[in-house]
Coordinates of C-alpha atoms and ligand atoms in Angstrom, one line a residue:
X4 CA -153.5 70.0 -99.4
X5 CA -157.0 69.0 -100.8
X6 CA -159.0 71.7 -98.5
X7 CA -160.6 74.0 -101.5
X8 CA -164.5 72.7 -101.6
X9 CA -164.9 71.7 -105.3
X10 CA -167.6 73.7 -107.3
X11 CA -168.4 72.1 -110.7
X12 CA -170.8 73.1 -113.2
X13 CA -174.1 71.7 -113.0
X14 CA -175.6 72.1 -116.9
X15 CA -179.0 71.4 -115.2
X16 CA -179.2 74.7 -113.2
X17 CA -176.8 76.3 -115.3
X18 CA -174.3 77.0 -112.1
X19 CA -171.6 76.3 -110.1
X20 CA -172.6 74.3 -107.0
X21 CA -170.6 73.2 -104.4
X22 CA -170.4 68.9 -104.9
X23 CA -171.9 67.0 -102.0
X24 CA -172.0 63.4 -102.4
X25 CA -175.2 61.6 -102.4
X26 CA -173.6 58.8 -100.5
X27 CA -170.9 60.3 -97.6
X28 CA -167.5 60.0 -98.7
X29 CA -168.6 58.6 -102.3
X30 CA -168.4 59.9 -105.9
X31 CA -171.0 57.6 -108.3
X32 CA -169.9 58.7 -111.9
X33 CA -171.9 57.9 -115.1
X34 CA -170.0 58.5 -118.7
X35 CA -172.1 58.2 -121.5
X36 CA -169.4 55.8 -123.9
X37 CA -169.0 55.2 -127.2
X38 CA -171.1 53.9 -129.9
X39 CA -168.6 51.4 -131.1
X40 CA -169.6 51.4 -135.3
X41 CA -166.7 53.2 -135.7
X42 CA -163.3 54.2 -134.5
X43 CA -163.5 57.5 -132.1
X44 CA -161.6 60.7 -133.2
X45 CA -159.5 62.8 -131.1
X46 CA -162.5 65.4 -130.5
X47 CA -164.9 61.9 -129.1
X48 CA -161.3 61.5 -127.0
X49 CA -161.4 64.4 -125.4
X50 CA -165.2 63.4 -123.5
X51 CA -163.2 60.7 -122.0
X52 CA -159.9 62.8 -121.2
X53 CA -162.7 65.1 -119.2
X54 CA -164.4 62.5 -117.6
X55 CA -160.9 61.3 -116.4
X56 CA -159.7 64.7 -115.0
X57 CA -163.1 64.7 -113.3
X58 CA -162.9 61.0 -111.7
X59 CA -159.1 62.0 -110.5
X60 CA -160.6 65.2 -109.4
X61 CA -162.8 63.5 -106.8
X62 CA -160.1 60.8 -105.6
X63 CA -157.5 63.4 -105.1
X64 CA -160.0 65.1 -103.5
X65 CA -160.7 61.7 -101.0
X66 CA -163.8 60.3 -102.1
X67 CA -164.1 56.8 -102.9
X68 CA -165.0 56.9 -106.6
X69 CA -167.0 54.6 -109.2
X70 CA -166.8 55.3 -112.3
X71 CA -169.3 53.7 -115.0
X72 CA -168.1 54.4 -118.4
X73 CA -171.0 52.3 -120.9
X74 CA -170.3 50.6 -124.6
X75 CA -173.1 51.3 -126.9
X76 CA -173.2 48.2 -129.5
X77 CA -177.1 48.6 -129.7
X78 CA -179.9 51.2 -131.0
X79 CA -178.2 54.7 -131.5
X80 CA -179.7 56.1 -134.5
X81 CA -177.5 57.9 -137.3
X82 CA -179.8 60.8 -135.9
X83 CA -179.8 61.6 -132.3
X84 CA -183.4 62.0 -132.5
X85 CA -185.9 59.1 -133.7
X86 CA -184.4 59.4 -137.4
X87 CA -182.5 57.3 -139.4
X88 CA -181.1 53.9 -139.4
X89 CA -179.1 52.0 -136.3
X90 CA -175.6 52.9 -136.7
X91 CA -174.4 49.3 -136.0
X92 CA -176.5 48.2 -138.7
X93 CA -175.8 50.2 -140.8
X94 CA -171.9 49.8 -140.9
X95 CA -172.1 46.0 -140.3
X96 CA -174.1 46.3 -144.0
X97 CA -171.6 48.0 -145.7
X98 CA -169.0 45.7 -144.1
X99 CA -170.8 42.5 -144.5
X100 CA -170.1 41.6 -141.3
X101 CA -171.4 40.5 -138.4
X102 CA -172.7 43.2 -135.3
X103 CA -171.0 41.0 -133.3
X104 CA -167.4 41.4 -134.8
X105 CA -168.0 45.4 -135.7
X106 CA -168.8 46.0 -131.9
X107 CA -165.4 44.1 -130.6
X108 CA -163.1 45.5 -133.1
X109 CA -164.3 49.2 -132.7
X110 CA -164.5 48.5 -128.8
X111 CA -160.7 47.3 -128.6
X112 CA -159.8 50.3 -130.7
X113 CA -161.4 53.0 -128.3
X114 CA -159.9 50.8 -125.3
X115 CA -156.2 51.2 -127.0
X116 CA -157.3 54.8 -127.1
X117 CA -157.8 55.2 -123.5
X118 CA -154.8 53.5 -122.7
X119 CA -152.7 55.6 -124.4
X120 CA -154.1 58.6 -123.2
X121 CA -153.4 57.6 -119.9
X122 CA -157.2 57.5 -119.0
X123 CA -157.8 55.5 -116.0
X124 CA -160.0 51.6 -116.5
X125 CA -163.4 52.6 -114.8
X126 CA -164.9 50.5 -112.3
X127 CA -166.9 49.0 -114.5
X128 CA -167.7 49.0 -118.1
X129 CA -171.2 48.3 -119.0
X130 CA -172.0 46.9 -122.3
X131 CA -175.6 48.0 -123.9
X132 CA -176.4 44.4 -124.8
X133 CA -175.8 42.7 -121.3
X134 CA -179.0 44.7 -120.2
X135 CA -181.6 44.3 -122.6
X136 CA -183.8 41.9 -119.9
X137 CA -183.2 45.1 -117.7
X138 CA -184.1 47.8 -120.2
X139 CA -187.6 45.3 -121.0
X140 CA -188.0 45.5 -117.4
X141 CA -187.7 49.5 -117.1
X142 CA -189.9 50.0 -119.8
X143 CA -192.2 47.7 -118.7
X144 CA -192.4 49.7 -115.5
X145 CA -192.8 52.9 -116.9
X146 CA -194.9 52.0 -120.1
X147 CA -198.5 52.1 -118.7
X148 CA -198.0 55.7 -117.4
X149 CA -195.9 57.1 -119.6
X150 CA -195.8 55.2 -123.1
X151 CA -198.0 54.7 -126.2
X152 CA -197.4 51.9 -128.8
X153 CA -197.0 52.8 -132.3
X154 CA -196.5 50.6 -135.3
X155 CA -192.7 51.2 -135.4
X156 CA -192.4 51.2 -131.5
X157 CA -193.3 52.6 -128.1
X158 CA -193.2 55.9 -127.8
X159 CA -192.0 57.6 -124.4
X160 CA -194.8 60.3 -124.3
X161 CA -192.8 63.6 -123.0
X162 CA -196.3 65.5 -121.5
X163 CA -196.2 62.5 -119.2
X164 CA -193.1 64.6 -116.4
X165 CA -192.5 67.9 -115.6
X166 CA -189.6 69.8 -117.1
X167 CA -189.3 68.3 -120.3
X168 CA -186.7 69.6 -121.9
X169 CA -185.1 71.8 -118.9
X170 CA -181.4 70.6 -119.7
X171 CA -181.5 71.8 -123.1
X172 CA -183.0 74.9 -122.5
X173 CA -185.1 75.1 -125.8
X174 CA -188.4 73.1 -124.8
X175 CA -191.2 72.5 -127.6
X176 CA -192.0 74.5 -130.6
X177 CA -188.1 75.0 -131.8
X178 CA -187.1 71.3 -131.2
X179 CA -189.4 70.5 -133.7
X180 CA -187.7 71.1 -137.2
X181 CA -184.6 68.3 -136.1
X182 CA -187.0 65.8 -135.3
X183 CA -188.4 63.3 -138.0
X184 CA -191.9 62.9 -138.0
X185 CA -193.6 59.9 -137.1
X186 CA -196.9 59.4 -137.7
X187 CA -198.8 59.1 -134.6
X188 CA -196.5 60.7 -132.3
X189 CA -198.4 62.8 -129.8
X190 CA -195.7 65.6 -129.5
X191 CA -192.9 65.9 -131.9
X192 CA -190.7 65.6 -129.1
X193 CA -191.6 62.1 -128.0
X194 CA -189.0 59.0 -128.5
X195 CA -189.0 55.4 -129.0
X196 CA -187.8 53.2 -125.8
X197 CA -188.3 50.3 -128.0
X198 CA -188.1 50.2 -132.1
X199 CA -190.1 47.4 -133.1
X200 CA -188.5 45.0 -136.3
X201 CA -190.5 45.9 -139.2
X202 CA -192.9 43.5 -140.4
X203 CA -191.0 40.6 -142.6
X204 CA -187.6 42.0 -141.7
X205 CA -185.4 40.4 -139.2
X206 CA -182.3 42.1 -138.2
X207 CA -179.1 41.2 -136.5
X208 CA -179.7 42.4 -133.0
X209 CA -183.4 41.7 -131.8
X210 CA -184.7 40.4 -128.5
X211 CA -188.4 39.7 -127.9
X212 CA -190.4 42.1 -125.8
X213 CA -193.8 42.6 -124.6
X214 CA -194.2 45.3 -127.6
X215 CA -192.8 42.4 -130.1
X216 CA -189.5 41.5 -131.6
X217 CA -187.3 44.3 -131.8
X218 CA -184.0 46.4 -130.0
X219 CA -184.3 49.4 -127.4
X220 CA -183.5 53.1 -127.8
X221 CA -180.5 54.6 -127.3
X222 CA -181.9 56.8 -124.7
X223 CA -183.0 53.8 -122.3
X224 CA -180.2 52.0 -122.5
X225 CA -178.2 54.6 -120.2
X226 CA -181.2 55.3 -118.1
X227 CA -181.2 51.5 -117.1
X228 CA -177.4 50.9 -116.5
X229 CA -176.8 54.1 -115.0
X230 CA -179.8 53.3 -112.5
X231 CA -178.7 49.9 -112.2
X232 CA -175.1 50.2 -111.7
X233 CA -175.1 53.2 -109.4
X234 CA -178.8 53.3 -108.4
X235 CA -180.9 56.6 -108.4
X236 CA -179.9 59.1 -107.9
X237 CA -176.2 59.0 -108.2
X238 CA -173.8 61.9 -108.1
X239 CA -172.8 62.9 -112.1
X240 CA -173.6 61.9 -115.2
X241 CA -171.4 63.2 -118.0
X242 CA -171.4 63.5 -122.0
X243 CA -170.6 65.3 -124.6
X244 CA -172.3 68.9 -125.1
X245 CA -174.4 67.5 -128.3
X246 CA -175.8 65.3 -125.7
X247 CA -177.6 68.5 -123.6
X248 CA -179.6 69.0 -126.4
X249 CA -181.6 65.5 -127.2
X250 CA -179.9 62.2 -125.6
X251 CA -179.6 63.4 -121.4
X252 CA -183.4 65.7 -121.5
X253 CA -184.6 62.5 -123.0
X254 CA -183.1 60.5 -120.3
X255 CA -184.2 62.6 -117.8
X256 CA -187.4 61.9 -118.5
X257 CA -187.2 58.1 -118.4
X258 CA -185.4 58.7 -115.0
X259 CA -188.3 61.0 -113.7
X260 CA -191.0 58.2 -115.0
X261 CA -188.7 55.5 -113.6
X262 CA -188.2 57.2 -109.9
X263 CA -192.0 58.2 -110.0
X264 CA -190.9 61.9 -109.0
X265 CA -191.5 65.0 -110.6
X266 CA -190.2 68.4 -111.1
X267 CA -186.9 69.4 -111.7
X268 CA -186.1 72.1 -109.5
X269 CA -185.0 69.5 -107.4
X270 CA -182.0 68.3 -109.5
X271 CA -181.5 64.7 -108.0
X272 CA -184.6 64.3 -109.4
X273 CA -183.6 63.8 -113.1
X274 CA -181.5 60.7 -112.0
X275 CA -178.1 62.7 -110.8
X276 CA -177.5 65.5 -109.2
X277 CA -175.2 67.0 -111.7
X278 CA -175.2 67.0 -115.2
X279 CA -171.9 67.8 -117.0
X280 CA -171.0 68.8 -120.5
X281 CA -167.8 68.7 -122.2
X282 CA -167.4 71.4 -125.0
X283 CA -166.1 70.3 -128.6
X284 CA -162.8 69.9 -130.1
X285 CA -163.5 71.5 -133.8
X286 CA -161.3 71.6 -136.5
X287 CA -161.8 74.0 -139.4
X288 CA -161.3 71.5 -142.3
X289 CA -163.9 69.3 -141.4
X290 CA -161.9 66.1 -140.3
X291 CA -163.5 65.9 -137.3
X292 CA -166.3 63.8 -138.9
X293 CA -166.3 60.0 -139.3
X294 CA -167.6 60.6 -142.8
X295 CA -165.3 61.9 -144.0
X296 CA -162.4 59.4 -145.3
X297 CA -158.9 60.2 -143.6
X298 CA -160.5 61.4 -140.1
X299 CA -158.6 62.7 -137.0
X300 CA -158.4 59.4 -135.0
X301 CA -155.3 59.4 -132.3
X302 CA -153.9 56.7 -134.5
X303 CA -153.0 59.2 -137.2
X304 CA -151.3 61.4 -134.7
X305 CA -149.0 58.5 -133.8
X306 CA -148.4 57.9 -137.6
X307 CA -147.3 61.7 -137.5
X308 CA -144.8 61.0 -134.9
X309 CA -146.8 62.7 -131.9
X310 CA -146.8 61.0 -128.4
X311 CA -150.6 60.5 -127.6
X312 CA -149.9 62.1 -124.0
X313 CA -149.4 65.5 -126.0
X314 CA -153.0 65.5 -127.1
X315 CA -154.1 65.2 -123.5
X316 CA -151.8 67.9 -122.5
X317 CA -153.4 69.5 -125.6
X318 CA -156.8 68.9 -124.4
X319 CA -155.9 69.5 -120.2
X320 CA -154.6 73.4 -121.8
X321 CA -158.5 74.3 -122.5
X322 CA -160.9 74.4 -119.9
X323 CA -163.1 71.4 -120.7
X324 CA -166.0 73.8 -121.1
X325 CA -164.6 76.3 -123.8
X326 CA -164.6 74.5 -127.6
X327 CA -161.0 73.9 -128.1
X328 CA -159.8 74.2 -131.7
X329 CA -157.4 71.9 -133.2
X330 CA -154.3 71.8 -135.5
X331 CA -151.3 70.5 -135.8
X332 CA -149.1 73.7 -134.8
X333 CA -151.1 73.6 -131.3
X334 CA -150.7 70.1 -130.7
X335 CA -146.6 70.5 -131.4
X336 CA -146.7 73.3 -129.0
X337 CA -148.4 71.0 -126.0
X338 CA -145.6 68.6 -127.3
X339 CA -142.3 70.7 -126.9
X340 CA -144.4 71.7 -123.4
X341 CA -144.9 68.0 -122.3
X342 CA -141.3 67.6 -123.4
X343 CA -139.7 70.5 -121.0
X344 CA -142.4 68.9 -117.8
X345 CA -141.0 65.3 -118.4
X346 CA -137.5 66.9 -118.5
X347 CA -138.0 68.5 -115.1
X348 CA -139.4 65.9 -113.9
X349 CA -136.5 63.4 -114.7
X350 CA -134.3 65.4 -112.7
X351 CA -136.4 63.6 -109.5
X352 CA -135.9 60.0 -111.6
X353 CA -134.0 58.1 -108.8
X354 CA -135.4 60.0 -106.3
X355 CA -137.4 58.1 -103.2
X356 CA -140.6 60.2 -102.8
X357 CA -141.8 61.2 -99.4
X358 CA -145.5 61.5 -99.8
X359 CA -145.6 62.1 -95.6
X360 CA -142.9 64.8 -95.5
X361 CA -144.1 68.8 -95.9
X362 CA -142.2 71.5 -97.1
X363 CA -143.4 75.0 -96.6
X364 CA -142.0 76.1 -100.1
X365 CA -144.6 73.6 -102.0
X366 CA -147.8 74.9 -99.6
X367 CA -148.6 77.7 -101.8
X368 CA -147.7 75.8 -105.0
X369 CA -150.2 73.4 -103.9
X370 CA -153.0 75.7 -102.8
X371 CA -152.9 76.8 -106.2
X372 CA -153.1 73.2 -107.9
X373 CA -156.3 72.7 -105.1
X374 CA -157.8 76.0 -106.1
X375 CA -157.6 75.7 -109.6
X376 CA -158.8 72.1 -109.8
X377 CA -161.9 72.6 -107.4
X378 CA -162.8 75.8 -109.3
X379 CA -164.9 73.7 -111.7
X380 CA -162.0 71.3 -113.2
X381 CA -159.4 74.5 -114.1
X382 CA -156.4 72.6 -115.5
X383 CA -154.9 75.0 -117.4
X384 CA -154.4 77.2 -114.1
X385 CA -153.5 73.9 -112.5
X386 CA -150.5 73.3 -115.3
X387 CA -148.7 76.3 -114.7
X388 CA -148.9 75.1 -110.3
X389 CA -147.2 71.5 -112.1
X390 CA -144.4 74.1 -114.0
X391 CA -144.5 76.2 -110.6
X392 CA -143.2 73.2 -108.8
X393 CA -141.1 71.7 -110.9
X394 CA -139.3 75.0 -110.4
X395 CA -138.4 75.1 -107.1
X396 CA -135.1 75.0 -106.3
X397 CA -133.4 73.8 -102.9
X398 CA -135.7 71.7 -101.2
X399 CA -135.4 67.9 -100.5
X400 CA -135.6 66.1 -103.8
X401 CA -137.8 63.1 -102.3
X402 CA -140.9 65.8 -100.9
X403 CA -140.2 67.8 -104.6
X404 CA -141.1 64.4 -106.2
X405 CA -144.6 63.3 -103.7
X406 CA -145.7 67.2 -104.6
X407 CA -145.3 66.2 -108.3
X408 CA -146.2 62.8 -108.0
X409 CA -149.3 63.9 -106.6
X410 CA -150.7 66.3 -108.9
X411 CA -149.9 64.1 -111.4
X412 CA -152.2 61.4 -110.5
X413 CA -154.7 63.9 -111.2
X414 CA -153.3 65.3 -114.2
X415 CA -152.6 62.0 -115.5
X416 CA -149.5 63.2 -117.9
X417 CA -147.4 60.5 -116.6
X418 CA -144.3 62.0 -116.2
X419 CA -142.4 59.5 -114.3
X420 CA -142.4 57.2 -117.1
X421 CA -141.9 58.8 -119.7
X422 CA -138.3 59.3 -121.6
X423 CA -137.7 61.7 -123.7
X424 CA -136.9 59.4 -126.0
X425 CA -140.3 58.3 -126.1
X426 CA -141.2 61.8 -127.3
X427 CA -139.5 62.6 -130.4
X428 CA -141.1 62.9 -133.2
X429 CA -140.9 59.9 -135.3
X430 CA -143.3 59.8 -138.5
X431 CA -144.4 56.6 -139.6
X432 CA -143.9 57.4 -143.1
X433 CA -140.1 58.0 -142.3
X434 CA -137.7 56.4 -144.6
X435 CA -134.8 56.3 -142.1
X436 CA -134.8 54.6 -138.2
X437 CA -133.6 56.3 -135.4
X438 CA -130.7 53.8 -135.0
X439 CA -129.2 54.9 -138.5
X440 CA -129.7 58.7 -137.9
X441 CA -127.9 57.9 -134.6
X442 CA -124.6 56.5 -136.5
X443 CA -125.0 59.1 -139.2
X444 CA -124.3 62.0 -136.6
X445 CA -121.6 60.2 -134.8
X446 CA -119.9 59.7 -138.0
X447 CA -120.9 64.0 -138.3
X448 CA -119.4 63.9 -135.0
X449 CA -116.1 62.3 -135.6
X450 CA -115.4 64.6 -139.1
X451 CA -116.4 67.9 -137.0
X452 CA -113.4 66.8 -134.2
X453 CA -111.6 66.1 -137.3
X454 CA -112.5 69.4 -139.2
X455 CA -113.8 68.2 -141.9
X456 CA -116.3 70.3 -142.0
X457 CA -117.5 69.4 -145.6
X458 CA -117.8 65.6 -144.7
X459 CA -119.4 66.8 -141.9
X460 CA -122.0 69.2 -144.2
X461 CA -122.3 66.2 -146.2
X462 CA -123.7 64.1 -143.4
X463 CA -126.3 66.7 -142.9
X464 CA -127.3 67.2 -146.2
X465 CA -127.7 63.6 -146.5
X466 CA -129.9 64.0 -143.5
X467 CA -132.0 66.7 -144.6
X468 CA -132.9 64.6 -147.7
X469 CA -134.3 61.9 -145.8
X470 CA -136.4 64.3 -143.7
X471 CA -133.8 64.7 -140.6
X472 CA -133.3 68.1 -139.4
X473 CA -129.8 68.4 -137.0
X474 CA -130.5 70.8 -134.3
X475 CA -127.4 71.7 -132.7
X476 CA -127.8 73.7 -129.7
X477 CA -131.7 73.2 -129.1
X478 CA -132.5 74.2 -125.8
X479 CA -134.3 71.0 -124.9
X480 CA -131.2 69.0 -125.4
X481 CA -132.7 67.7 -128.6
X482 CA -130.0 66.9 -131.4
X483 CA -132.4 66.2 -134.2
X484 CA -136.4 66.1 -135.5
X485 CA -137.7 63.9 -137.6
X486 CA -140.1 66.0 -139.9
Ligands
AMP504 P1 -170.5 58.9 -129.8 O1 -169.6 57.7 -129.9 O2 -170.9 59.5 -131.0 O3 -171.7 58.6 -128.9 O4 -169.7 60.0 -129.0 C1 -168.9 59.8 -127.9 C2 -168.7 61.0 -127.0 O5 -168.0 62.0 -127.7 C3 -170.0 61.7 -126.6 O6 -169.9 62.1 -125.2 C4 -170.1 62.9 -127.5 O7 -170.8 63.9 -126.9 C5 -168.6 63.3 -127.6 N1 -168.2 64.1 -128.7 C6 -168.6 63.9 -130.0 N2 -168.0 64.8 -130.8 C7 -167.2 65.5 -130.1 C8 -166.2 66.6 -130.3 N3 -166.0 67.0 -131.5 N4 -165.6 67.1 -129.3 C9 -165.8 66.6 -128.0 N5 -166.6 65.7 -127.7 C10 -167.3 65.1 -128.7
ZN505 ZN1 -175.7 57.9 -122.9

């Protein structure tokens, strides 16, 4: 049941719209990726766990989908506007290594990331540097109408479309105070499509250009593989909400100057018809910056002994467009949830699903799932439909699992393969492996049928010592946490 016409928020109009493909029976997707200079935290996770939901979204919903997620290994500035230095640069100096080697290790990191989070491979993933003779090309094209040339670049002249700024909502005067000056700039809003290598410097990533040696904005880069990839305009181009303010309007505008069209009232005419914006995960300490030593990176939630899946569920609980705050109690509560879902669902293990079968006791369970998924992406209604489900009783065990099977593939929790085994909490720091806690309770198991109760307490003192906590008669069938 996929009949619910999905509405999804357009941050360009500020509105729900109902989503009609550019192309019939397609859905052409654009993610803005990572910068790869560093590993991603959870919160940068969380843009891909949307984008995810989204892509499922569409195929559940029958549209052939494609899906370009990018990998930014070039010209993103430690300030999202014109300021600062190249972030690649910058932590391949303090490494003393090559661009090169910083880019593949932090790419295969974020990679590992989105495999454990279940998030599924894109059609393609388009790497910044592949395009520089395309991103020459696009400026080149848009330069004479629309660009100036500076000493440190050229300048994308933003009086040159209409609209500027229309995505962010705060146009001209106010923008100014973030922006660095350059000297020369004709309106403080104006970016560089192309940063020009400094006289007598040479630098690790530089390509020749019309406009001289040097490496392209961050800005173009997505313009160009977006527009080459999908081709203009395509369906949806997602971020980040940081990115409404500066990165997308500025994009937008290279799109308008590429497409020669104007005005924004028409949406499609800023490149795609709908521009979407994840809200941030924040976290009260401050850990949610790179800067700042032992940062919140899905690895250290493994190393705490949480299954990444729980962070998903964690993530799937908020609508994607409310901030989502994060600490460790919340995350164990989506745990102990994922745990009782993959318990229900392991009562359908050896069950042979019947995706063609109906059943008229899943038909309102699944008008829900539709509803709440086509109302702009609402998973946290659409969990409760999965728990709805998984709770119906009497009704042939092969349809029960092609209902759950199905709104799992756009849920992406995985339930069918996971154990509960698989989510226990094990710390990395723990002194003891589950293999000897297991032995330790049989041997508490053996004195208690021998009433020994104070060998017995022993055992579980012993336990407690080494971090172990025996939980006899948990209600999830658990007989002991690792703290
Ligand atoms: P970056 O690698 O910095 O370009 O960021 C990758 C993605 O993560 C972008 O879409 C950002 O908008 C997004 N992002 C950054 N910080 C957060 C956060 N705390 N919560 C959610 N998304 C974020
Ligand atoms: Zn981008």
């Amino acid at each position: 049941m996929t009949d619910a016409p999905l509405k999804l928020f357009n941050s360009l109009t500020r509105s729900l719209e109902v989503f009609e493909p550019v192309h019939p029976g397609e859905a052409r997707v654009y993610s803005c990726g990572p910068t790869v200079y560093n590993y991603p935290h959870i919160g940068n996770m969380r843009a891909y766990v949307f984008a995810d939901v989204l892509g499922r979204t569409l195929s559940w919903k029958g549209l052939k989908l494609t899906h370009v997620i990018n990998i930014t290994d070039v010209g993103h500035l430690t300030d999202d506007a014109d300021a600062g230095e190249d972030k690649m640069e910058k932590m391949a100096a303090e490494k003393a290594q090559s661009i090169w080697d910083i880019a593949e290790h932090y790419k295969q990191a974020y990679w590992a990331d989105v495999r454990a989070l279940n998030i599924r491979q894109p059609a393609q993933w388009t790497v910044a540097t592949d395009y520089v003779p395309q991103m020459i090309a696009f400026a080149k094209g848009i330069a004479e109408k629309h660009c100036y040339e500076l000493e440190s670049g050229l300048y994308f002249d933003v009086s040159t479309v209409a609209d500027y700024g229309r995505l962010a909502r705060a146009v001209t005067e106010d923008g100014e105070g973030r922006i660095e000056t350059v000297e020369g700039k004709r309106n403080p809003q104006d970016f560089a499509i192309w940063r020009k290598t400094p006289p007598g410097e040479t630098r690790q990533m530089e390509w020749d250009s019309p406009w001289g040696k040097g490496a392209p904005g961050w800005h173009l880069e997505c313009s160009v593989m977006s527009g080459e990839v999908l081709g203009f305009p395509f369906d949806i181009h997602t971020g980040g909400i940081d990115h409404r303010e500066i990165h997308h309007p500025n994009e937008i505008a290279q799109n308008q100057a590429f497409c020669c069209t104007n005005g924004l009232d028409e949406p499609k005419n800023s490149g795609a018809k709908i521009w979407m914006h994840n809200n941030f995960l924040v976290e009260r300490s401050g850990k949610m910056s790179k800067s700042s030593g032992e940062f919140l990176r899905l690895q250290l939630l493994v190393d705490k002994g949480y299954h990444p899946l729980a962070y998903r569920l964690m993530c799937l609980q908020a609508h994607y467009r409310s901030e989502l705050e994060f600490s460790w109690e919340g995350l164990g509560a989506a745990l102990t949830r994922l745990k009782r879902l993959v318990m229900s669902a392991g009562t359908l293990a050896d069950v042979t699903s019947q995706p063609e079968a109906e059943h008229p006791k899943f038909a309102p369970v699944l008008a829900k799932f539709d509803q709440a998924m086509a109302d702009d992406l609402g998973t946290p209604v659409a969990l409760t439909a999965l728990e709805d489900a998984l709770a119906i009783k009497k009704v042939d065990a092969g349809i029960k699992r092609a209902v759950i099977e199905d709104m799992d593939a756009v849920l992406g929790l995985n339930l069918f393969n996971l154990s509960r085994a698989d989510l226990r909490i094990c710390p990395k720091a723990a002194t003891i492996t589950e293999a000897e806690i297991e032995a330790a309770l049989a041997r508490r198991k053996e004195a208690r049928a021998a009433k020994d109760f104070a060998a017995s307490d022993a055992i579980r003192d012993e336990l407690a010592a080494q971090g172990v906590e025996v939980m006899d008669g948990d209600p999830l069938g658990w007989e002991w946490k690792l703290g």
